[in-house]
Amino acid sequence: MKETLEKIRQEALAKIDECMDMDRLNEIRVAYLGKKGELTQVLKNMKNVAPEDRPKVGQMVNETRAALEEKLEETKAKMAAKLREEQMKAEKIDVTLPARRNKVGHRHPNTIALEEVERIFIGMGYEVVEGPEVELDYYNFEALNIPANHPAKDEQDTFYISKDIVLRTQTSPVQVRTMEKQKPPIRMIAPGRVFRADEVDATHSPSFHQIEGLVIDKNITFSDLKGTLAEFAKELFGPETKVKFRPHHFPFTEPSAEMDVTCFKCGGKGCRMCKGEGWIEILGCGMVHPKVLRMSGIDPEEYSGFAFGVGLERIALLKYEIDDMRLLYENDIRFLNQF
Ligand code: DAH
């Protein structure tokens, strides 16, 4: 009997030691201590034990039961602790970990350039105005003294919505709309999107942006134009910047000019940036044509003014030394993040 009990005890303890989970532990409990368990079986066989030995055997059975129960409890507690520890580990939050930043996007180089130009002109007392992108042929061409047979009116260059309606090819129509609405003095810039039927390449896009400028008052002369645009160039490209005006032709200004700035990269010596020229063309400008003034309801005998038009992309490309206009429209975050 003693050996049987010892065997049961060893066996059970070994099984408990090997046991890996709660369910199995319960099975072991039932197998030994349950109603039909091995130890219970021994108790049931007491009747076969000699009466004088019964107290002794009874005590041994109780001891074995106690040992097994203790071991079971101990193992159960260990398992529970281990389980809890694993759970804690899995749910651990490292509060020292730097937080992930929310990506909130980025200003586009065009926007940065536009805000810079706006800042400069607002500083000189200009108003920022807007005009429609879908424009009447009248404002886009006719009121700007661009005759019906002008090559700019060709379908090759202009997107027509109908015979009389176009996608504006320039921001210059905003000049006319402003003069019609507002009495001089006028000092405004008009940034916006323009459209031309061009193939996409490194320097062309069917849709791009311009910033128009218009000043109308009494006694405005070409020297006002020069002084203003020279100041603009210095603010935009640095105080060393010099400007040069080359005669040009635009139907809505007389005289007309194109303005070059000294290359801000080489200071005018000639480099890759300015293609060895030392100068970079930056905008078109001129004194508002008397015919344009008259068509817009302003008396050219009383008032005069100047106008200019700048390509926004051109400024952005130059300022940030981007060599392909397409990069501005691809919205590749790796590119945009650099500005
Ligand atoms: N609208 C002209 C263009 O798209 C640019 C321009 C030139 C605007 C001279 C002006 C100006 O206001 O005076 O090429």
mmCIF file with all atom_site columns, N, CA and C in Angstrom, residues 90-152:
data_model
loop_
_atom_site.group_PDB
_atom_site.id
_atom_site.type_symbol
_atom_site.label_atom_id
_atom_site.label_alt_id
_atom_site.label_comp_id
_atom_site.label_asym_id
_atom_site.label_entity_id
_atom_site.label_seq_id
_atom_site.pdbx_PDB_ins_code
_atom_site.Cartn_x
_atom_site.Cartn_y
_atom_site.Cartn_z
_atom_site.occupancy
_atom_site.B_iso_or_equiv
_atom_site.pdbx_formal_charge
_atom_site.auth_seq_id
_atom_site.auth_comp_id
_atom_site.auth_asym_id
_atom_site.auth_atom_id
_atom_site.pdbx_PDB_model_num
ATOM 1   N N  . ALA A 1 90  ? 2.433   42.188 -23.347 1.00 0.00 ? 90  ALA A N  1
ATOM 2   C CA . ALA A 1 90  ? 1.775   42.399 -24.637 1.00 0.00 ? 90  ALA A CA 1
ATOM 3   C C  . ALA A 1 90  ? 1.079   43.751 -24.690 1.00 0.00 ? 90  ALA A C  1
ATOM 4   N N  . GLU A 1 91  ? 0.606   44.188 -23.521 1.00 0.00 ? 91  GLU A N  1
ATOM 5   C CA . GLU A 1 91  ? -0.162  45.439 -23.501 1.00 0.00 ? 91  GLU A CA 1
ATOM 6   C C  . GLU A 1 91  ? 0.678   46.646 -23.113 1.00 0.00 ? 91  GLU A C  1
ATOM 7   N N  . LYS A 1 92  ? 1.970   46.430 -23.050 1.00 0.00 ? 92  LYS A N  1
ATOM 8   C CA . LYS A 1 92  ? 2.851   47.483 -22.548 1.00 0.00 ? 92  LYS A CA 1
ATOM 9   C C  . LYS A 1 92  ? 2.854   48.701 -23.484 1.00 0.00 ? 92  LYS A C  1
ATOM 10  N N  . ILE A 1 93  ? 2.790   49.872 -22.907 1.00 0.00 ? 93  ILE A N  1
ATOM 11  C CA . ILE A 1 93  ? 2.908   51.109 -23.684 1.00 0.00 ? 93  ILE A CA 1
ATOM 12  C C  . ILE A 1 93  ? 4.189   51.792 -23.261 1.00 0.00 ? 93  ILE A C  1
ATOM 13  N N  . ASP A 1 94  ? 5.065   52.021 -24.236 1.00 0.00 ? 94  ASP A N  1
ATOM 14  C CA . ASP A 1 94  ? 6.310   52.711 -23.915 1.00 0.00 ? 94  ASP A CA 1
ATOM 15  C C  . ASP A 1 94  ? 6.061   54.212 -24.001 1.00 0.00 ? 94  ASP A C  1
ATOM 16  N N  . VAL A 1 95  ? 5.874   54.823 -22.837 1.00 0.00 ? 95  VAL A N  1
ATOM 17  C CA . VAL A 1 95  ? 5.532   56.249 -22.852 1.00 0.00 ? 95  VAL A CA 1
ATOM 18  C C  . VAL A 1 95  ? 6.725   57.131 -23.199 1.00 0.00 ? 95  VAL A C  1
ATOM 19  N N  . THR A 1 96  ? 7.912   56.528 -23.257 1.00 0.00 ? 96  THR A N  1
ATOM 20  C CA . THR A 1 96  ? 9.091   57.331 -23.616 1.00 0.00 ? 96  THR A CA 1
ATOM 21  C C  . THR A 1 96  ? 9.286   57.371 -25.130 1.00 0.00 ? 96  THR A C  1
ATOM 22  N N  . LEU A 1 97  ? 8.499   56.558 -25.849 1.00 0.00 ? 97  LEU A N  1
ATOM 23  C CA . LEU A 1 97  ? 8.623   56.526 -27.315 1.00 0.00 ? 97  LEU A CA 1
ATOM 24  C C  . LEU A 1 97  ? 8.162   57.872 -27.883 1.00 0.00 ? 97  LEU A C  1
ATOM 25  N N  . PRO A 1 98  ? 8.984   58.499 -28.750 1.00 0.00 ? 98  PRO A N  1
ATOM 26  C CA . PRO A 1 98  ? 8.539   59.782 -29.318 1.00 0.00 ? 98  PRO A CA 1
ATOM 27  C C  . PRO A 1 98  ? 7.244   59.592 -30.107 1.00 0.00 ? 98  PRO A C  1
ATOM 28  N N  . ALA A 1 99  ? 6.339   60.540 -29.987 1.00 0.00 ? 99  ALA A N  1
ATOM 29  C CA . ALA A 1 99  ? 5.050   60.422 -30.661 1.00 0.00 ? 99  ALA A CA 1
ATOM 30  C C  . ALA A 1 99  ? 5.237   60.515 -32.171 1.00 0.00 ? 99  ALA A C  1
ATOM 31  N N  . ARG A 1 100 ? 4.387   59.813 -32.907 1.00 0.00 ? 100 ARG A N  1
ATOM 32  C CA . ARG A 1 100 ? 4.431   59.961 -34.367 1.00 0.00 ? 100 ARG A CA 1
ATOM 33  C C  . ARG A 1 100 ? 3.773   61.274 -34.730 1.00 0.00 ? 100 ARG A C  1
ATOM 34  N N  . ARG A 1 101 ? 4.462   62.059 -35.577 1.00 0.00 ? 101 ARG A N  1
ATOM 35  C CA . ARG A 1 101 ? 3.916   63.348 -35.978 1.00 0.00 ? 101 ARG A CA 1
ATOM 36  C C  . ARG A 1 101 ? 2.812   63.164 -37.001 1.00 0.00 ? 101 ARG A C  1
ATOM 37  N N  . ASN A 1 102 ? 1.809   63.984 -36.896 1.00 0.00 ? 102 ASN A N  1
ATOM 38  C CA . ASN A 1 102 ? 0.798   64.013 -37.946 1.00 0.00 ? 102 ASN A CA 1
ATOM 39  C C  . ASN A 1 102 ? 1.365   64.761 -39.130 1.00 0.00 ? 102 ASN A C  1
ATOM 40  N N  . LYS A 1 103 ? 1.291   64.162 -40.312 1.00 0.00 ? 103 LYS A N  1
ATOM 41  C CA . LYS A 1 103 ? 1.745   64.893 -41.498 1.00 0.00 ? 103 LYS A CA 1
ATOM 42  C C  . LYS A 1 103 ? 0.629   65.853 -41.916 1.00 0.00 ? 103 LYS A C  1
ATOM 43  N N  . VAL A 1 104 ? 0.918   67.140 -41.925 1.00 0.00 ? 104 VAL A N  1
ATOM 44  C CA . VAL A 1 104 ? -0.128  68.107 -42.234 1.00 0.00 ? 104 VAL A CA 1
ATOM 45  C C  . VAL A 1 104 ? 0.044   68.711 -43.624 1.00 0.00 ? 104 VAL A C  1
ATOM 46  N N  . GLY A 1 105 ? 0.884   68.115 -44.446 1.00 0.00 ? 105 GLY A N  1
ATOM 47  C CA . GLY A 1 105 ? 1.057   68.630 -45.794 1.00 0.00 ? 105 GLY A CA 1
ATOM 48  C C  . GLY A 1 105 ? 2.095   69.721 -45.837 1.00 0.00 ? 105 GLY A C  1
ATOM 49  N N  . HIS A 1 106 ? 2.163   70.392 -46.956 1.00 0.00 ? 106 HIS A N  1
ATOM 50  C CA . HIS A 1 106 ? 3.301   71.250 -47.205 1.00 0.00 ? 106 HIS A CA 1
ATOM 51  C C  . HIS A 1 106 ? 2.913   72.307 -48.217 1.00 0.00 ? 106 HIS A C  1
ATOM 52  N N  . ARG A 1 107 ? 3.434   73.534 -48.061 1.00 0.00 ? 107 ARG A N  1
ATOM 53  C CA . ARG A 1 107 ? 3.139   74.548 -49.060 1.00 0.00 ? 107 ARG A CA 1
ATOM 54  C C  . ARG A 1 107 ? 3.875   74.243 -50.353 1.00 0.00 ? 107 ARG A C  1
ATOM 55  N N  . HIS A 1 108 ? 3.165   74.378 -51.449 1.00 0.00 ? 108 HIS A N  1
ATOM 56  C CA . HIS A 1 108 ? 3.727   74.114 -52.775 1.00 0.00 ? 108 HIS A CA 1
ATOM 57  C C  . HIS A 1 108 ? 4.685   75.255 -53.152 1.00 0.00 ? 108 HIS A C  1
ATOM 58  N N  . PRO A 1 109 ? 5.788   74.943 -53.884 1.00 0.00 ? 109 PRO A N  1
ATOM 59  C CA . PRO A 1 109 ? 6.723   76.005 -54.285 1.00 0.00 ? 109 PRO A CA 1
ATOM 60  C C  . PRO A 1 109 ? 6.017   77.174 -54.991 1.00 0.00 ? 109 PRO A C  1
ATOM 61  N N  . ASN A 1 110 ? 4.998   76.865 -55.793 1.00 0.00 ? 110 ASN A N  1
ATOM 62  C CA . ASN A 1 110 ? 4.216   77.937 -56.436 1.00 0.00 ? 110 ASN A CA 1
ATOM 63  C C  . ASN A 1 110 ? 3.582   78.853 -55.387 1.00 0.00 ? 110 ASN A C  1
ATOM 64  N N  . THR A 1 111 ? 3.018   78.238 -54.350 1.00 0.00 ? 111 THR A N  1
ATOM 65  C CA . THR A 1 111 ? 2.351   79.005 -53.301 1.00 0.00 ? 111 THR A CA 1
ATOM 66  C C  . THR A 1 111 ? 3.362   79.853 -52.537 1.00 0.00 ? 111 THR A C  1
ATOM 67  N N  . ILE A 1 112 ? 4.513   79.266 -52.251 1.00 0.00 ? 112 ILE A N  1
ATOM 68  C CA . ILE A 1 112 ? 5.547   80.008 -51.521 1.00 0.00 ? 112 ILE A CA 1
ATOM 69  C C  . ILE A 1 112 ? 5.967   81.222 -52.357 1.00 0.00 ? 112 ILE A C  1
ATOM 70  N N  . ALA A 1 113 ? 6.182   80.993 -53.665 1.00 0.00 ? 113 ALA A N  1
ATOM 71  C CA . ALA A 1 113 ? 6.595   82.092 -54.548 1.00 0.00 ? 113 ALA A CA 1
ATOM 72  C C  . ALA A 1 113 ? 5.495   83.153 -54.631 1.00 0.00 ? 113 ALA A C  1
ATOM 73  N N  . LEU A 1 114 ? 4.242   82.706 -54.759 1.00 0.00 ? 114 LEU A N  1
ATOM 74  C CA . LEU A 1 114 ? 3.126   83.660 -54.859 1.00 0.00 ? 114 LEU A CA 1
ATOM 75  C C  . LEU A 1 114 ? 3.015   84.518 -53.596 1.00 0.00 ? 114 LEU A C  1
ATOM 76  N N  . GLU A 1 115 ? 3.121   83.854 -52.447 1.00 0.00 ? 115 GLU A N  1
ATOM 77  C CA . GLU A 1 115 ? 2.999   84.602 -51.188 1.00 0.00 ? 115 GLU A CA 1
ATOM 78  C C  . GLU A 1 115 ? 4.118   85.634 -51.046 1.00 0.00 ? 115 GLU A C  1
ATOM 79  N N  . GLU A 1 116 ? 5.281   85.273 -51.564 1.00 0.00 ? 116 GLU A N  1
ATOM 80  C CA . GLU A 1 116 ? 6.418   86.199 -51.538 1.00 0.00 ? 116 GLU A CA 1
ATOM 81  C C  . GLU A 1 116 ? 6.128   87.427 -52.419 1.00 0.00 ? 116 GLU A C  1
ATOM 82  N N  . VAL A 1 117 ? 5.623   87.166 -53.626 1.00 0.00 ? 117 VAL A N  1
ATOM 83  C CA . VAL A 1 117 ? 5.303   88.269 -54.551 1.00 0.00 ? 117 VAL A CA 1
ATOM 84  C C  . VAL A 1 117 ? 4.186   89.134 -53.952 1.00 0.00 ? 117 VAL A C  1
ATOM 85  N N  . GLU A 1 118 ? 3.177   88.490 -53.396 1.00 0.00 ? 118 GLU A N  1
ATOM 86  C CA . GLU A 1 118 ? 2.072   89.245 -52.780 1.00 0.00 ? 118 GLU A CA 1
ATOM 87  C C  . GLU A 1 118 ? 2.579   90.111 -51.631 1.00 0.00 ? 118 GLU A C  1
ATOM 88  N N  . ARG A 1 119 ? 3.453   89.543 -50.833 1.00 0.00 ? 119 ARG A N  1
ATOM 89  C CA . ARG A 1 119 ? 4.014   90.281 -49.684 1.00 0.00 ? 119 ARG A CA 1
ATOM 90  C C  . ARG A 1 119 ? 4.707   91.563 -50.175 1.00 0.00 ? 119 ARG A C  1
ATOM 91  N N  . ILE A 1 120 ? 5.477   91.416 -51.253 1.00 0.00 ? 120 ILE A N  1
ATOM 92  C CA . ILE A 1 120 ? 6.227   92.572 -51.773 1.00 0.00 ? 120 ILE A CA 1
ATOM 93  C C  . ILE A 1 120 ? 5.272   93.672 -52.248 1.00 0.00 ? 120 ILE A C  1
ATOM 94  N N  . PHE A 1 121 ? 4.256   93.276 -53.018 1.00 0.00 ? 121 PHE A N  1
ATOM 95  C CA . PHE A 1 121 ? 3.369   94.306 -53.585 1.00 0.00 ? 121 PHE A CA 1
ATOM 96  C C  . PHE A 1 121 ? 2.392   94.868 -52.546 1.00 0.00 ? 121 PHE A C  1
ATOM 97  N N  . ILE A 1 122 ? 1.948   94.018 -51.640 1.00 0.00 ? 122 ILE A N  1
ATOM 98  C CA . ILE A 1 122 ? 1.093   94.544 -50.565 1.00 0.00 ? 122 ILE A CA 1
ATOM 99  C C  . ILE A 1 122 ? 1.887   95.588 -49.776 1.00 0.00 ? 122 ILE A C  1
ATOM 100 N N  . GLY A 1 123 ? 3.175   95.325 -49.608 1.00 0.00 ? 123 GLY A N  1
ATOM 101 C CA . GLY A 1 123 ? 4.063   96.269 -48.921 1.00 0.00 ? 123 GLY A CA 1
ATOM 102 C C  . GLY A 1 123 ? 4.161   97.608 -49.642 1.00 0.00 ? 123 GLY A C  1
ATOM 103 N N  . MET A 1 124 ? 3.915   97.594 -50.957 1.00 0.00 ? 124 MET A N  1
ATOM 104 C CA . MET A 1 124 ? 3.955   98.844 -51.725 1.00 0.00 ? 124 MET A CA 1
ATOM 105 C C  . MET A 1 124 ? 2.544   99.419 -51.905 1.00 0.00 ? 124 MET A C  1
ATOM 106 N N  . GLY A 1 125 ? 1.593   98.887 -51.182 1.00 0.00 ? 125 GLY A N  1
ATOM 107 C CA . GLY A 1 125 ? 0.247   99.457 -51.197 1.00 0.00 ? 125 GLY A CA 1
ATOM 108 C C  . GLY A 1 125 ? -0.678  98.901 -52.265 1.00 0.00 ? 125 GLY A C  1
ATOM 109 N N  . TYR A 1 126 ? -0.326  97.734 -52.813 1.00 0.00 ? 126 TYR A N  1
ATOM 110 C CA . TYR A 1 126 ? -1.180  97.140 -53.842 1.00 0.00 ? 126 TYR A CA 1
ATOM 111 C C  . TYR A 1 126 ? -2.270  96.295 -53.219 1.00 0.00 ? 126 TYR A C  1
ATOM 112 N N  . GLU A 1 127 ? -3.348  96.165 -53.971 1.00 0.00 ? 127 GLU A N  1
ATOM 113 C CA . GLU A 1 127 ? -4.454  95.299 -53.584 1.00 0.00 ? 127 GLU A CA 1
ATOM 114 C C  . GLU A 1 127 ? -4.304  93.995 -54.377 1.00 0.00 ? 127 GLU A C  1
ATOM 115 N N  . VAL A 1 128 ? -4.740  92.870 -53.799 1.00 0.00 ? 128 VAL A N  1
ATOM 116 C CA . VAL A 1 128 ? -4.711  91.606 -54.539 1.00 0.00 ? 128 VAL A CA 1
ATOM 117 C C  . VAL A 1 128 ? -6.134  91.312 -55.013 1.00 0.00 ? 128 VAL A C  1
ATOM 118 N N  . VAL A 1 129 ? -6.334  91.193 -56.330 1.00 0.00 ? 129 VAL A N  1
ATOM 119 C CA . VAL A 1 129 ? -7.684  90.948 -56.851 1.00 0.00 ? 129 VAL A CA 1
ATOM 120 C C  . VAL A 1 129 ? -7.697  89.691 -57.715 1.00 0.00 ? 129 VAL A C  1
ATOM 121 N N  . GLU A 1 130 ? -8.890  89.214 -58.012 1.00 0.00 ? 130 GLU A N  1
ATOM 122 C CA . GLU A 1 130 ? -9.029  88.013 -58.817 1.00 0.00 ? 130 GLU A CA 1
ATOM 123 C C  . GLU A 1 130 ? -9.989  88.234 -59.969 1.00 0.00 ? 130 GLU A C  1
ATOM 124 N N  . GLY A 1 131 ? -9.834  87.406 -61.001 1.00 0.00 ? 131 GLY A N  1
ATOM 125 C CA . GLY A 1 131 ? -10.772 87.443 -62.117 1.00 0.00 ? 131 GLY A CA 1
ATOM 126 C C  . GLY A 1 131 ? -11.100 86.026 -62.536 1.00 0.00 ? 131 GLY A C  1
ATOM 127 N N  . PRO A 1 132 ? -12.101 85.867 -63.403 1.00 0.00 ? 132 PRO A N  1
ATOM 128 C CA . PRO A 1 132 ? -12.531 84.516 -63.783 1.00 0.00 ? 132 PRO A CA 1
ATOM 129 C C  . PRO A 1 132 ? -11.531 83.797 -64.698 1.00 0.00 ? 132 PRO A C  1
ATOM 130 N N  . GLU A 1 133 ? -11.480 82.467 -64.537 1.00 0.00 ? 133 GLU A N  1
ATOM 131 C CA . GLU A 1 133 ? -10.607 81.661 -65.402 1.00 0.00 ? 133 GLU A CA 1
ATOM 132 C C  . GLU A 1 133 ? -11.295 81.379 -66.729 1.00 0.00 ? 133 GLU A C  1
ATOM 133 N N  . VAL A 1 134 ? -12.614 81.237 -66.693 1.00 0.00 ? 134 VAL A N  1
ATOM 134 C CA . VAL A 1 134 ? -13.388 81.132 -67.935 1.00 0.00 ? 134 VAL A CA 1
ATOM 135 C C  . VAL A 1 134 ? -13.810 82.558 -68.273 1.00 0.00 ? 134 VAL A C  1
ATOM 136 N N  . GLU A 1 135 ? -13.306 83.051 -69.392 1.00 0.00 ? 135 GLU A N  1
ATOM 137 C CA . GLU A 1 135 ? -13.377 84.486 -69.639 1.00 0.00 ? 135 GLU A CA 1
ATOM 138 C C  . GLU A 1 135 ? -14.013 84.771 -71.005 1.00 0.00 ? 135 GLU A C  1
ATOM 139 N N  . LEU A 1 136 ? -14.630 85.937 -71.091 1.00 0.00 ? 136 LEU A N  1
ATOM 140 C CA . LEU A 1 136 ? -15.159 86.360 -72.399 1.00 0.00 ? 136 LEU A CA 1
ATOM 141 C C  . LEU A 1 136 ? -14.007 86.702 -73.324 1.00 0.00 ? 136 LEU A C  1
ATOM 142 N N  . ASP A 1 137 ? -14.193 86.330 -74.562 1.00 0.00 ? 137 ASP A N  1
ATOM 143 C CA . ASP A 1 137 ? -13.219 86.689 -75.596 1.00 0.00 ? 137 ASP A CA 1
ATOM 144 C C  . ASP A 1 137 ? -12.944 88.193 -75.536 1.00 0.00 ? 137 ASP A C  1
ATOM 145 N N  . TYR A 1 138 ? -14.008 88.959 -75.256 1.00 0.00 ? 138 TYR A N  1
ATOM 146 C CA . TYR A 1 138 ? -13.872 90.419 -75.203 1.00 0.00 ? 138 TYR A CA 1
ATOM 147 C C  . TYR A 1 138 ? -12.787 90.850 -74.219 1.00 0.00 ? 138 TYR A C  1
ATOM 148 N N  . TYR A 1 139 ? -12.820 90.298 -72.986 1.00 0.00 ? 139 TYR A N  1
ATOM 149 C CA . TYR A 1 139 ? -11.845 90.724 -71.974 1.00 0.00 ? 139 TYR A CA 1
ATOM 150 C C  . TYR A 1 139 ? -10.452 90.154 -72.244 1.00 0.00 ? 139 TYR A C  1
ATOM 151 N N  . ASN A 1 140 ? -10.444 88.908 -72.732 1.00 0.00 ? 140 ASN A N  1
ATOM 152 C CA . ASN A 1 140 ? -9.144  88.257 -72.923 1.00 0.00 ? 140 ASN A CA 1
ATOM 153 C C  . ASN A 1 140 ? -8.373  88.846 -74.102 1.00 0.00 ? 140 ASN A C  1
ATOM 154 N N  . PHE A 1 141 ? -9.121  89.305 -75.124 1.00 0.00 ? 141 PHE A N  1
ATOM 155 C CA . PHE A 1 141 ? -8.452  89.783 -76.341 1.00 0.00 ? 141 PHE A CA 1
ATOM 156 C C  . PHE A 1 141 ? -8.846  91.210 -76.725 1.00 0.00 ? 141 PHE A C  1
ATOM 157 N N  . GLU A 1 142 ? -10.143 91.379 -77.034 1.00 0.00 ? 142 GLU A N  1
ATOM 158 C CA . GLU A 1 142 ? -10.569 92.605 -77.693 1.00 0.00 ? 142 GLU A CA 1
ATOM 159 C C  . GLU A 1 142 ? -10.292 93.864 -76.868 1.00 0.00 ? 142 GLU A C  1
ATOM 160 N N  . ALA A 1 143 ? -10.700 93.822 -75.610 1.00 0.00 ? 143 ALA A N  1
ATOM 161 C CA . ALA A 1 143 ? -10.520 94.996 -74.750 1.00 0.00 ? 143 ALA A CA 1
ATOM 162 C C  . ALA A 1 143 ? -9.050  95.253 -74.451 1.00 0.00 ? 143 ALA A C  1
ATOM 163 N N  . LEU A 1 144 ? -8.207  94.270 -74.800 1.00 0.00 ? 144 LEU A N  1
ATOM 164 C CA . LEU A 1 144 ? -6.757  94.450 -74.611 1.00 0.00 ? 144 LEU A CA 1
ATOM 165 C C  . LEU A 1 144 ? -6.083  94.819 -75.926 1.00 0.00 ? 144 LEU A C  1
ATOM 166 N N  . ASN A 1 145 ? -6.925  95.257 -76.882 1.00 0.00 ? 145 ASN A N  1
ATOM 167 C CA . ASN A 1 145 ? -6.394  95.735 -78.149 1.00 0.00 ? 145 ASN A CA 1
ATOM 168 C C  . ASN A 1 145 ? -5.728  94.624 -78.959 1.00 0.00 ? 145 ASN A C  1
ATOM 169 N N  . ILE A 1 146 ? -6.163  93.382 -78.707 1.00 0.00 ? 146 ILE A N  1
ATOM 170 C CA . ILE A 1 146 ? -5.648  92.266 -79.501 1.00 0.00 ? 146 ILE A CA 1
ATOM 171 C C  . ILE A 1 146 ? -6.645  92.007 -80.626 1.00 0.00 ? 146 ILE A C  1
ATOM 172 N N  . PRO A 1 147 ? -6.267  92.283 -81.866 1.00 0.00 ? 147 PRO A N  1
ATOM 173 C CA . PRO A 1 147 ? -7.208  92.218 -82.975 1.00 0.00 ? 147 PRO A CA 1
ATOM 174 C C  . PRO A 1 147 ? -7.602  90.788 -83.329 1.00 0.00 ? 147 PRO A C  1
ATOM 175 N N  . ALA A 1 148 ? -8.717  90.680 -84.027 1.00 0.00 ? 148 ALA A N  1
ATOM 176 C CA . ALA A 1 148 ? -9.301  89.372 -84.360 1.00 0.00 ? 148 ALA A CA 1
ATOM 177 C C  . ALA A 1 148 ? -8.325  88.468 -85.110 1.00 0.00 ? 148 ALA A C  1
ATOM 178 N N  . ASN A 1 149 ? -7.430  89.052 -85.886 1.00 0.00 ? 149 ASN A N  1
ATOM 179 C CA . ASN A 1 149 ? -6.530  88.206 -86.686 1.00 0.00 ? 149 ASN A CA 1
ATOM 180 C C  . ASN A 1 149 ? -5.190  87.943 -85.987 1.00 0.00 ? 149 ASN A C  1
ATOM 181 N N  . HIS A 1 150 ? -5.136  88.277 -84.682 1.00 0.00 ? 150 HIS A N  1
ATOM 182 C CA . HIS A 1 150 ? -3.872  88.080 -83.950 1.00 0.00 ? 150 HIS A CA 1
ATOM 183 C C  . HIS A 1 150 ? -3.582  86.582 -83.786 1.00 0.00 ? 150 HIS A C  1
ATOM 184 N N  . PRO A 1 151 ? -2.319  86.168 -83.976 1.00 0.00 ? 151 PRO A N  1
ATOM 185 C CA . PRO A 1 151 ? -1.998  84.729 -83.872 1.00 0.00 ? 151 PRO A CA 1
ATOM 186 C C  . PRO A 1 151 ? -2.343  84.127 -82.509 1.00 0.00 ? 151 PRO A C  1
ATOM 187 N N  . ALA A 1 152 ? -2.357  84.927 -81.439 1.00 0.00 ? 152 ALA A N  1
ATOM 188 C CA . ALA A 1 152 ? -2.698  84.397 -80.108 1.00 0.00 ? 152 ALA A CA 1
ATOM 189 C C  . ALA A 1 152 ? -4.123  83.867 -80.068 1.00 0.00 ? 152 ALA A C  1
#
